Amino acid sequence: MRINRFILLFLLLLGCCRIGYGQERMQMQVQTDTLNVQVYFRQGYSILEPDFRDNAKRLTAFAESLRALQRDASCRMKTLRIVGTASPEGVTELNERLSEKRAKNLVAWLEEHISLEGATLDIQALGIDWAGLERLVAASDMPYRDEALDILRNTPVWVIRDGKVVDSRNRQLGMLRGGRAWWYMEEHFFPQLRSTAVRLICEIERPAPAPKPEPAPQPEPAPEPEPVVEPEPAPAPAEIPVEPETPARKPFYMSLKTNMLYDAALVPNLGAEFYLGRGWSIGGNWMYAWWKSDKRHDYWRTYGGELDVRKYFGRRAKQKPLTGHHLGVYGQMLTYDFELGGTGYQSKLSYGAGIEYGYSLPVAKRLNIDFGIGIGYLGGEYKEYEPIDGHYVWQATRQRHWFGPTKVEISLVWLIGRGNTNKGKGGAR
């Protein structure tokens, strides 16, 4: 009998403890809130530019919202996740390092402007944001959308056979429909992938709403079940307003240049070059000199032009258009009349074509020096003459067939266009 009483007393005490614990938990309710912000970078760069694509406006709104949460004593910062990404252009290894630098540069900005005490930092470098590109393509009506999605979903990043890379997702996207799908994505989607996203997770304790008092029981002939009172649902966490994203202005790259070797030879000249994308450019040059001295029988006359198509490559070319190594083909047409007191040479039309190699070196924010040499063919008819007794006496008509260097260039290049600047001294990043 005593044992039964002891067991009954123990069960009553245990029930009271559980009721007290439940009442304490009902007094405070834990909610989760999040803050998000995303900043963008120029192609190939990890420097955080506040004036690029409204980065400063987004970061300022994020910082103000975070400080408001920090002033709330019931808020505890839990995790700050920073995810850096890159677009598919360039080498995979470089993109991985680039996305890591972007994430770390954003962390440095946050630590400088906001107190992150108590938050656990989770820094992730995704490299190329393939998942983000797939979402953008799937939500769009771009040309060849289904074919691009098939490649993104079913082609591995690298296809390796016998220990060698034989194919890649990048390559297949670049070749799809002659590159037209890639060019569309490069213009509309890739700028969205050159970014770093921040997600802050906070825990906030809020008092739980008090339960409604139970209604007094009404005397009834038959007993009714006691009504169940449920607590009101906790209010949803307030959303932090996100500023609508300003569409990125498309960069524009071109240059004006003059060949300083021709200038030194008293042949004024001017050229222009336009960037077409993916390392390709098209350009043209024009020269004109019409000097003479009848007393000394000096003639230094030439005019003509040149068209060329170039492909830029190498590390610098990936960081900045119209910079670095380049290969190209060119065509020339000119006329000349050279006579310096002796035998003169006159051609009404000469023509040529060849291949060129060069290197464009950054020297200032909007200046490059372009070194180049071209080898090819120069042909056309020309006349030899002699100045005799105040007259120019024809001697012979010949055909020129020249194979060898037909172009030498040390040009001063002025970069023009939106975003067409070299970063830092000598163009370094």
CSV table of C-alpha atoms in Angstrom, one decimal:
chain,number,residue,atom,x,y,z
A,1,MET,CA,0.0,0.0,0.0
A,2,ARG,CA,2.8,2.4,0.8
A,3,ILE,CA,4.6,1.6,-2.5
A,4,ASN,CA,1.4,2.4,-4.4
A,5,ARG,CA,1.1,5.8,-2.7
A,6,PHE,CA,4.8,6.6,-3.4
A,7,ILE,CA,4.3,5.8,-7.1
A,8,LEU,CA,1.2,8.0,-7.3
A,9,LEU,CA,3.1,10.9,-5.7
A,10,PHE,CA,6.0,10.6,-8.1
A,11,LEU,CA,3.7,10.6,-11.1
A,12,LEU,CA,1.9,13.8,-9.9
A,13,LEU,CA,5.3,15.6,-9.4
A,14,LEU,CA,6.4,14.6,-12.9
A,15,GLY,CA,3.3,15.9,-14.5
A,16,CYS,CA,3.7,19.3,-12.7
A,17,CYS,CA,7.2,19.6,-14.0
A,18,ARG,CA,6.2,18.9,-17.6
A,19,ILE,CA,3.4,21.5,-17.3
A,20,GLY,CA,5.8,24.1,-16.0
A,21,TYR,CA,8.3,23.5,-18.7
A,22,GLY,CA,5.6,23.7,-21.4
A,23,GLN,CA,4.4,27.0,-20.0
A,24,GLU,CA,7.9,28.4,-20.0
A,25,ARG,CA,8.4,27.4,-23.7
A,26,MET,CA,5.1,29.1,-24.6
A,27,GLN,CA,6.3,32.3,-23.1
A,28,MET,CA,9.0,32.7,-25.8
A,29,GLN,CA,8.9,31.7,-29.4
A,30,VAL,CA,12.0,31.6,-31.7
A,31,GLN,CA,11.7,32.8,-35.3
A,32,THR,CA,14.1,32.8,-38.2
A,33,ASP,CA,14.7,35.9,-40.3
A,34,THR,CA,17.0,36.4,-43.3
A,35,LEU,CA,18.7,39.4,-45.0
A,36,ASN,CA,19.9,39.1,-48.6
A,37,VAL,CA,22.0,41.2,-51.0
A,38,GLN,CA,23.8,40.6,-54.2
A,39,VAL,CA,26.6,42.7,-55.8
A,40,TYR,CA,28.1,42.5,-59.3
A,41,PHE,CA,31.5,42.7,-60.8
A,42,ARG,CA,33.0,43.5,-64.2
A,43,GLN,CA,34.1,40.6,-66.5
A,44,GLY,CA,37.4,39.2,-65.3
A,45,TYR,CA,37.6,41.5,-62.2
A,46,SER,CA,37.4,40.8,-58.5
A,47,ILE,CA,37.5,44.5,-57.3
A,48,LEU,CA,34.3,45.6,-55.7
A,49,GLU,CA,33.2,48.8,-57.4
A,50,PRO,CA,30.5,50.6,-55.5
A,51,ASP,CA,29.5,52.7,-58.6
A,52,PHE,CA,29.0,49.6,-60.8
A,53,ARG,CA,25.4,48.5,-61.3
A,54,ASP,CA,24.1,50.2,-58.1
A,55,ASN,CA,26.3,48.1,-55.8
A,56,ALA,CA,26.6,51.0,-53.3
A,57,LYS,CA,22.8,51.4,-53.1
A,58,ARG,CA,22.2,47.7,-52.5
A,59,LEU,CA,25.0,47.5,-49.9
A,60,THR,CA,23.8,50.6,-48.1
A,61,ALA,CA,20.2,49.2,-47.8
A,62,PHE,CA,21.6,45.9,-46.5
A,63,ALA,CA,23.8,47.6,-43.9
A,64,GLU,CA,20.9,49.7,-42.6
A,65,SER,CA,18.6,46.7,-42.3
A,66,LEU,CA,21.3,44.7,-40.5
A,67,ARG,CA,21.9,47.5,-38.0
A,68,ALA,CA,18.2,47.7,-37.3
A,69,LEU,CA,18.2,44.0,-36.4
A,70,GLN,CA,21.3,44.4,-34.3
A,71,ARG,CA,19.6,47.1,-32.2
A,72,ASP,CA,16.9,44.6,-31.4
A,73,ALA,CA,18.2,42.8,-28.2
A,74,SER,CA,16.1,39.7,-29.1
A,75,CYS,CA,18.0,39.2,-32.4
A,76,ARG,CA,21.0,36.9,-32.6
A,77,MET,CA,23.1,36.7,-35.8
A,78,LYS,CA,23.6,33.0,-36.6
A,79,THR,CA,25.3,32.5,-40.0
A,80,LEU,CA,26.6,34.9,-42.7
A,81,ARG,CA,26.9,33.0,-46.0
A,82,ILE,CA,28.9,34.6,-48.8
A,83,VAL,CA,28.8,32.9,-52.2
A,84,GLY,CA,31.1,34.1,-55.0
A,85,THR,CA,30.4,33.1,-58.6
A,86,ALA,CA,31.7,33.8,-62.2
A,87,SER,CA,30.5,33.5,-65.7
A,88,PRO,CA,31.5,30.8,-68.2
A,89,GLU,CA,34.1,32.8,-70.1
A,90,GLY,CA,37.7,31.9,-69.6
A,91,VAL,CA,39.5,29.0,-67.9
A,92,THR,CA,37.8,27.1,-65.1
A,93,GLU,CA,40.7,27.3,-62.7
A,94,LEU,CA,40.9,31.1,-63.1
A,95,ASN,CA,37.1,31.4,-62.6
A,96,GLU,CA,37.4,29.4,-59.4
A,97,ARG,CA,40.1,31.8,-58.0
A,98,LEU,CA,38.2,34.8,-59.3
A,99,SER,CA,34.9,33.8,-57.5
A,100,GLU,CA,36.9,33.2,-54.3
A,101,LYS,CA,38.5,36.7,-54.5
A,102,ARG,CA,35.1,38.3,-55.1
A,103,ALA,CA,33.7,36.6,-52.0
A,104,LYS,CA,36.7,37.7,-49.9
A,105,ASN,CA,36.6,41.3,-51.2
A,106,LEU,CA,32.9,41.5,-50.2
A,107,VAL,CA,33.7,40.1,-46.7
A,108,ALA,CA,36.4,42.8,-46.3
A,109,TRP,CA,33.8,45.5,-47.2
A,110,LEU,CA,31.3,44.1,-44.7
A,111,GLU,CA,33.9,43.9,-41.9
A,112,GLU,CA,34.9,47.5,-42.6
A,113,HIS,CA,31.3,48.9,-42.6
A,114,ILE,CA,29.3,46.5,-40.3
A,115,SER,CA,30.0,44.7,-37.1
A,116,LEU,CA,29.8,41.0,-37.7
A,117,GLU,CA,30.4,39.9,-34.1
A,118,GLY,CA,28.7,36.7,-33.2
A,119,ALA,CA,28.0,35.6,-36.8
A,120,THR,CA,29.6,32.4,-38.3
A,121,LEU,CA,31.1,33.2,-41.7
A,122,ASP,CA,30.5,30.6,-44.4
A,123,ILE,CA,32.5,31.6,-47.5
A,124,GLN,CA,31.9,29.6,-50.7
A,125,ALA,CA,33.5,30.0,-54.1
A,126,LEU,CA,31.4,28.2,-56.7
A,127,GLY,CA,33.5,29.2,-59.8
A,128,ILE,CA,31.2,29.1,-62.8
A,129,ASP,CA,27.6,29.4,-61.7
A,130,TRP,CA,26.2,26.7,-63.9
A,131,ALA,CA,23.0,26.3,-61.8
A,132,GLY,CA,22.3,30.0,-62.0
A,133,LEU,CA,22.8,30.0,-65.8
A,134,GLU,CA,20.4,27.0,-66.1
A,135,ARG,CA,17.8,28.9,-64.1
A,136,LEU,CA,18.1,32.0,-66.3
A,137,VAL,CA,17.9,30.0,-69.5
A,138,ALA,CA,14.9,28.0,-68.3
A,139,ALA,CA,13.0,31.2,-67.4
A,140,SER,CA,13.8,32.9,-70.7
A,141,ASP,CA,12.6,32.7,-74.3
A,142,MET,CA,16.1,32.9,-75.8
A,143,PRO,CA,16.8,31.4,-79.2
A,144,TYR,CA,17.7,27.6,-79.1
A,145,ARG,CA,16.6,27.5,-75.5
A,146,ASP,CA,15.8,23.8,-75.3
A,147,GLU,CA,19.1,22.9,-77.0
A,148,ALA,CA,21.0,25.0,-74.5
A,149,LEU,CA,19.1,23.5,-71.6
A,150,ASP,CA,19.9,20.0,-72.9
A,151,ILE,CA,23.7,20.8,-72.8
A,152,LEU,CA,23.5,22.4,-69.4
A,153,ARG,CA,21.6,19.5,-67.9
A,154,ASN,CA,23.2,16.5,-69.6
A,155,THR,CA,26.8,17.5,-70.6
A,156,PRO,CA,29.5,17.2,-68.0
A,157,VAL,CA,31.7,20.2,-67.3
A,158,TRP,CA,34.6,18.1,-68.6
A,159,VAL,CA,34.5,15.0,-70.8
A,160,ILE,CA,37.6,12.9,-70.2
A,161,ARG,CA,38.7,9.8,-72.1
A,162,ASP,CA,41.9,7.9,-71.6
A,163,GLY,CA,43.1,10.6,-69.2
A,164,LYS,CA,42.6,13.4,-71.8
A,165,VAL,CA,40.0,16.2,-72.0
A,166,VAL,CA,38.1,15.6,-75.2
A,167,ASP,CA,35.1,17.8,-74.8
A,168,SER,CA,33.5,20.2,-72.3
A,169,ARG,CA,30.2,21.9,-71.5
A,170,ASN,CA,31.7,25.3,-72.4
A,171,ARG,CA,32.8,24.1,-75.8
A,172,GLN,CA,29.4,22.7,-76.7
A,173,LEU,CA,27.6,25.8,-75.6
A,174,GLY,CA,30.1,27.9,-77.6
A,175,MET,CA,29.5,25.8,-80.8
A,176,LEU,CA,25.7,25.7,-80.5
A,177,ARG,CA,24.2,27.1,-83.7
A,178,GLY,CA,27.5,28.7,-84.7
A,179,GLY,CA,27.9,30.6,-81.5
A,180,ARG,CA,24.6,32.5,-81.7
A,181,ALA,CA,23.2,31.0,-78.5
A,182,TRP,CA,26.5,31.8,-76.6
A,183,TRP,CA,26.4,35.4,-77.8
A,184,TYR,CA,22.9,35.8,-76.6
A,185,MET,CA,23.7,34.4,-73.2
A,186,GLU,CA,26.9,36.5,-73.1
A,187,GLU,CA,24.9,39.7,-73.5
A,188,HIS,CA,21.8,38.8,-71.4
A,189,PHE,CA,22.8,36.3,-68.7
A,190,PHE,CA,26.6,36.3,-68.1
A,191,PRO,CA,26.6,39.7,-66.4
A,192,GLN,CA,24.1,38.3,-63.8
A,193,LEU,CA,26.6,35.5,-62.9
A,194,ARG,CA,29.6,37.7,-62.2
A,195,SER,CA,28.4,38.4,-58.6
A,196,THR,CA,28.7,37.6,-54.9
A,197,ALA,CA,25.6,36.9,-52.9
A,198,VAL,CA,25.2,37.5,-49.1
A,199,ARG,CA,22.6,35.7,-47.0
A,200,LEU,CA,22.4,36.5,-43.3
A,201,ILE,CA,20.4,34.1,-41.1
A,202,CYS,CA,19.2,35.5,-37.7
A,203,GLU,CA,17.3,34.0,-34.8
A,204,ILE,CA,14.7,36.3,-33.2
A,205,GLU,CA,12.9,35.5,-29.9
A,206,ARG,CA,9.4,36.9,-29.8
A,207,PRO,CA,6.8,36.5,-26.9
A,208,ALA,CA,4.2,34.0,-27.9
A,209,PRO,CA,0.6,35.2,-27.9
A,210,ALA,CA,-1.3,34.4,-24.7
A,211,PRO,CA,-4.0,31.7,-25.1
A,212,LYS,CA,-7.6,32.9,-24.9
A,213,PRO,CA,-9.4,32.2,-21.6
A,214,GLU,CA,-11.5,29.1,-21.6
A,215,PRO,CA,-15.3,29.8,-21.6
A,216,ALA,CA,-17.1,29.0,-18.4
A,217,PRO,CA,-18.9,25.6,-18.7
A,218,GLN,CA,-22.6,25.8,-19.3
A,219,PRO,CA,-24.9,23.4,-17.4
A,220,GLU,CA,-26.3,21.0,-20.0
A,221,PRO,CA,-28.3,17.9,-19.6
A,222,ALA,CA,-25.5,16.0,-21.3
A,223,PRO,CA,-21.8,17.0,-21.0
A,224,GLU,CA,-20.1,18.4,-24.1
A,225,PRO,CA,-16.4,18.2,-24.9
A,226,GLU,CA,-14.3,21.0,-23.7
A,227,PRO,CA,-13.4,23.4,-26.6
A,228,VAL,CA,-9.8,23.3,-27.8
A,229,VAL,CA,-8.1,26.7,-27.9
A,230,GLU,CA,-5.2,26.9,-30.4
A,231,PRO,CA,-2.6,29.7,-30.1
A,232,GLU,CA,-2.6,32.3,-32.8
A,233,PRO,CA,0.1,31.7,-35.5
A,234,ALA,CA,3.3,33.6,-35.1
A,235,PRO,CA,3.6,36.7,-37.4
A,236,ALA,CA,5.7,36.1,-40.4
A,237,PRO,CA,9.1,37.8,-40.4
A,238,ALA,CA,9.1,41.1,-42.2
A,239,GLU,CA,10.6,41.1,-45.6
A,240,ILE,CA,13.6,43.3,-46.2
A,241,PRO,CA,12.8,45.5,-49.3
A,242,VAL,CA,15.1,44.7,-52.2
A,243,GLU,CA,15.8,47.5,-54.6
A,244,PRO,CA,14.9,46.5,-58.2
A,245,GLU,CA,18.0,45.7,-60.2
A,246,THR,CA,19.0,48.4,-62.7
A,247,PRO,CA,19.8,46.8,-66.1
A,248,ALA,CA,23.5,46.7,-66.8
A,249,ARG,CA,24.6,49.0,-69.5
A,250,LYS,CA,26.3,47.1,-72.2
A,251,PRO,CA,30.1,47.8,-72.4
A,252,PHE,CA,31.4,49.4,-75.6
A,253,TYR,CA,35.0,49.0,-76.7
A,254,MET,CA,36.8,50.8,-79.5
A,255,SER,CA,40.1,52.6,-80.0
A,256,LEU,CA,41.7,55.4,-82.1
A,257,LYS,CA,45.4,55.0,-82.8
A,258,THR,CA,48.3,56.4,-84.8
A,259,ASN,CA,51.4,54.5,-86.0
A,260,MET,CA,54.3,56.5,-84.5
A,261,LEU,CA,56.8,55.0,-87.0
A,262,TYR,CA,54.8,56.5,-89.8
A,263,ASP,CA,54.5,59.8,-87.9
A,264,ALA,CA,58.3,59.8,-87.5
A,265,ALA,CA,58.6,59.4,-91.3
A,266,LEU,CA,56.4,62.4,-91.8
A,267,VAL,CA,53.4,60.3,-92.9
A,268,PRO,CA,50.4,61.4,-90.8
A,269,ASN,CA,48.0,58.5,-90.2
A,270,LEU,CA,45.0,57.6,-88.1
A,271,GLY,CA,43.3,54.2,-87.4
A,272,ALA,CA,40.2,52.9,-85.6
A,273,GLU,CA,39.4,49.5,-84.1
A,274,PHE,CA,36.1,48.1,-83.0
A,275,TYR,CA,35.7,45.1,-80.6
A,276,LEU,CA,33.2,42.5,-81.9
A,277,GLY,CA,33.2,40.2,-78.8
A,278,ARG,CA,34.9,36.9,-77.8
A,279,GLY,CA,38.3,38.4,-78.6
A,280,TRP,CA,37.6,39.5,-82.2
A,281,SER,CA,38.0,43.0,-83.6
A,282,ILE,CA,37.9,44.8,-86.9
A,283,GLY,CA,39.9,47.9,-87.8
A,284,GLY,CA,41.0,50.3,-90.5
A,285,ASN,CA,43.9,52.7,-91.0
A,286,TRP,CA,44.4,55.6,-93.3
A,287,MET,CA,47.7,57.6,-94.1
A,288,TYR,CA,48.3,60.7,-96.2
A,289,ALA,CA,51.4,62.7,-97.0
A,290,TRP,CA,51.9,65.1,-99.9
A,291,TRP,CA,55.2,66.9,-99.4
A,292,LYS,CA,57.3,68.3,-102.2
A,293,SER,CA,60.3,70.7,-102.8
A,294,ASP,CA,60.6,71.7,-106.4
A,295,LYS,CA,64.0,73.5,-105.8
A,296,ARG,CA,65.6,70.3,-104.6
A,297,HIS,CA,63.3,67.9,-106.6
A,298,ASP,CA,62.2,66.2,-103.4
A,299,TYR,CA,58.9,64.4,-103.5
A,300,TRP,CA,57.5,62.5,-100.6
A,301,ARG,CA,53.9,61.5,-101.5
A,302,THR,CA,51.8,58.6,-100.4
A,303,TYR,CA,48.2,57.8,-99.4
A,304,GLY,CA,46.3,54.7,-98.8
A,305,GLY,CA,44.6,52.5,-96.4
A,306,GLU,CA,44.4,49.1,-94.7
A,307,LEU,CA,41.7,46.9,-93.2
A,308,ASP,CA,42.4,44.1,-90.7
A,309,VAL,CA,40.7,41.5,-88.6
A,310,ARG,CA,42.3,40.4,-85.3
A,311,LYS,CA,41.9,37.8,-82.7
A,312,TYR,CA,43.1,38.7,-79.2
A,313,PHE,CA,44.3,35.9,-76.8
A,314,GLY,CA,46.3,35.3,-73.7
A,315,ARG,CA,45.8,36.3,-70.0
A,316,ARG,CA,45.5,40.0,-70.6
A,317,ALA,CA,43.0,39.5,-73.4
A,318,LYS,CA,40.7,37.6,-71.0
A,319,GLN,CA,40.9,40.4,-68.5
A,320,LYS,CA,40.4,43.3,-70.9
A,321,PRO,CA,39.3,43.6,-74.6
A,322,LEU,CA,41.7,45.1,-77.1
A,323,THR,CA,44.7,44.2,-74.9
A,324,GLY,CA,47.3,41.5,-75.0
A,325,HIS,CA,48.5,39.2,-77.8
A,326,HIS,CA,46.8,39.3,-81.2
A,327,LEU,CA,46.9,37.5,-84.5
A,328,GLY,CA,45.2,38.9,-87.6
A,329,VAL,CA,45.0,39.2,-91.4
A,330,TYR,CA,45.1,42.5,-93.3
A,331,GLY,CA,44.7,43.9,-96.8
A,332,GLN,CA,46.4,47.1,-98.1
A,333,MET,CA,46.0,49.5,-101.0
A,334,LEU,CA,48.1,52.6,-101.6
A,335,THR,CA,49.7,55.0,-104.1
A,336,TYR,CA,53.1,56.6,-103.8
A,337,ASP,CA,55.7,58.9,-105.4
A,338,PHE,CA,59.1,59.0,-103.8
A,339,GLU,CA,62.0,61.0,-105.2
A,340,LEU,CA,64.8,62.6,-103.1
A,341,GLY,CA,67.0,64.3,-105.7
A,342,GLY,CA,67.7,61.1,-107.7
A,343,THR,CA,65.8,58.3,-109.3
A,344,GLY,CA,62.1,58.5,-108.5
A,345,TYR,CA,59.5,55.7,-108.1
A,346,GLN,CA,55.9,56.3,-108.7
A,347,SER,CA,52.9,53.9,-108.4
A,348,LYS,CA,49.3,54.8,-109.1
A,349,LEU,CA,48.1,51.6,-107.4
A,350,SER,CA,49.8,49.0,-105.2
A,351,TYR,CA,48.1,46.3,-103.2
A,352,GLY,CA,49.0,43.8,-100.6
A,353,ALA,CA,47.8,41.3,-98.0
A,354,GLY,CA,49.3,39.3,-95.2
A,355,ILE,CA,49.2,38.0,-91.6
A,356,GLU,CA,50.2,39.9,-88.6
A,357,TYR,CA,51.2,39.4,-85.0
A,358,GLY,CA,51.3,41.9,-82.2
A,359,TYR,CA,51.0,42.8,-78.5
A,360,SER,CA,48.9,45.6,-77.1
A,361,LEU,CA,50.5,46.8,-73.8
A,362,PRO,CA,48.5,49.0,-71.2
A,363,VAL,CA,50.5,52.1,-70.2
A,364,ALA,CA,47.8,54.3,-68.7
A,365,LYS,CA,44.1,54.3,-67.8
A,366,ARG,CA,43.0,54.8,-71.5
A,367,LEU,CA,46.3,54.4,-73.4
A,368,ASN,CA,48.0,51.3,-74.8
A,369,ILE,CA,51.1,50.9,-76.9
A,370,ASP,CA,50.5,48.4,-79.7
A,371,PHE,CA,53.6,46.6,-81.2
A,372,GLY,CA,53.1,44.6,-84.4
A,373,ILE,CA,54.7,43.2,-87.6
A,374,GLY,CA,53.0,41.9,-90.7
A,375,ILE,CA,54.4,39.5,-93.4
A,376,GLY,CA,52.8,39.1,-96.8
A,377,TYR,CA,52.7,40.1,-100.4
A,378,LEU,CA,52.9,43.6,-102.0
A,379,GLY,CA,52.3,43.9,-105.7
A,380,GLY,CA,51.5,46.5,-108.4
A,381,GLU,CA,52.9,48.5,-111.3
A,382,TYR,CA,55.4,51.3,-110.8
A,383,LYS,CA,57.4,53.7,-112.9
A,384,GLU,CA,61.0,54.8,-112.6
A,385,TYR,CA,61.9,58.4,-113.6
A,386,GLU,CA,64.8,60.8,-113.5
A,387,PRO,CA,64.6,64.6,-112.8
A,388,ILE,CA,66.4,66.2,-115.8
A,389,ASP,CA,66.5,69.9,-116.7
A,390,GLY,CA,63.4,70.6,-114.7
A,391,HIS,CA,61.5,67.7,-116.1
A,392,TYR,CA,60.7,64.2,-114.9
A,393,VAL,CA,61.8,61.8,-117.6
A,394,TRP,CA,60.3,58.3,-117.6
A,395,GLN,CA,62.9,55.5,-117.6
A,396,ALA,CA,61.0,52.2,-117.2
A,397,THR,CA,57.7,50.6,-116.1
A,398,ARG,CA,58.1,47.6,-113.8
A,399,GLN,CA,55.9,45.1,-111.9
A,400,ARG,CA,56.6,44.7,-108.2
A,401,HIS,CA,56.2,41.3,-106.6
A,402,TRP,CA,57.4,41.5,-103.0
A,403,PHE,CA,57.2,38.8,-100.3
A,404,GLY,CA,58.3,39.7,-96.8
A,405,PRO,CA,57.5,42.3,-94.2
A,406,THR,CA,54.9,44.7,-95.5
A,407,LYS,CA,53.8,46.2,-92.2
A,408,VAL,CA,55.6,47.5,-89.0
A,409,GLU,CA,53.7,49.1,-86.2
A,410,ILE,CA,54.4,50.9,-82.9
A,411,SER,CA,51.1,52.6,-82.4
A,412,LEU,CA,49.8,54.9,-79.6
A,413,VAL,CA,46.3,53.6,-78.8
A,414,TRP,CA,43.5,55.7,-77.2
A,415,LEU,CA,40.8,53.5,-75.6
A,416,ILE,CA,37.3,54.8,-76.1
A,417,GLY,CA,34.0,53.5,-74.8
A,418,ARG,CA,32.0,52.5,-71.7
A,419,GLY,CA,34.1,50.4,-69.4
A,420,ASN,CA,37.1,50.5,-71.8
A,421,THR,CA,39.7,51.4,-69.2
A,422,ASN,CA,42.8,49.8,-67.8
A,423,LYS,CA,42.8,49.2,-64.0
A,424,GLY,CA,45.7,50.5,-61.9
A,425,LYS,CA,49.2,51.4,-63.0
A,426,GLY,CA,50.1,50.0,-66.3
A,427,GLY,CA,46.7,48.3,-66.6
A,428,ALA,CA,47.1,45.8,-63.8
A,429,ARG,CA,44.1,44.6,-62.0
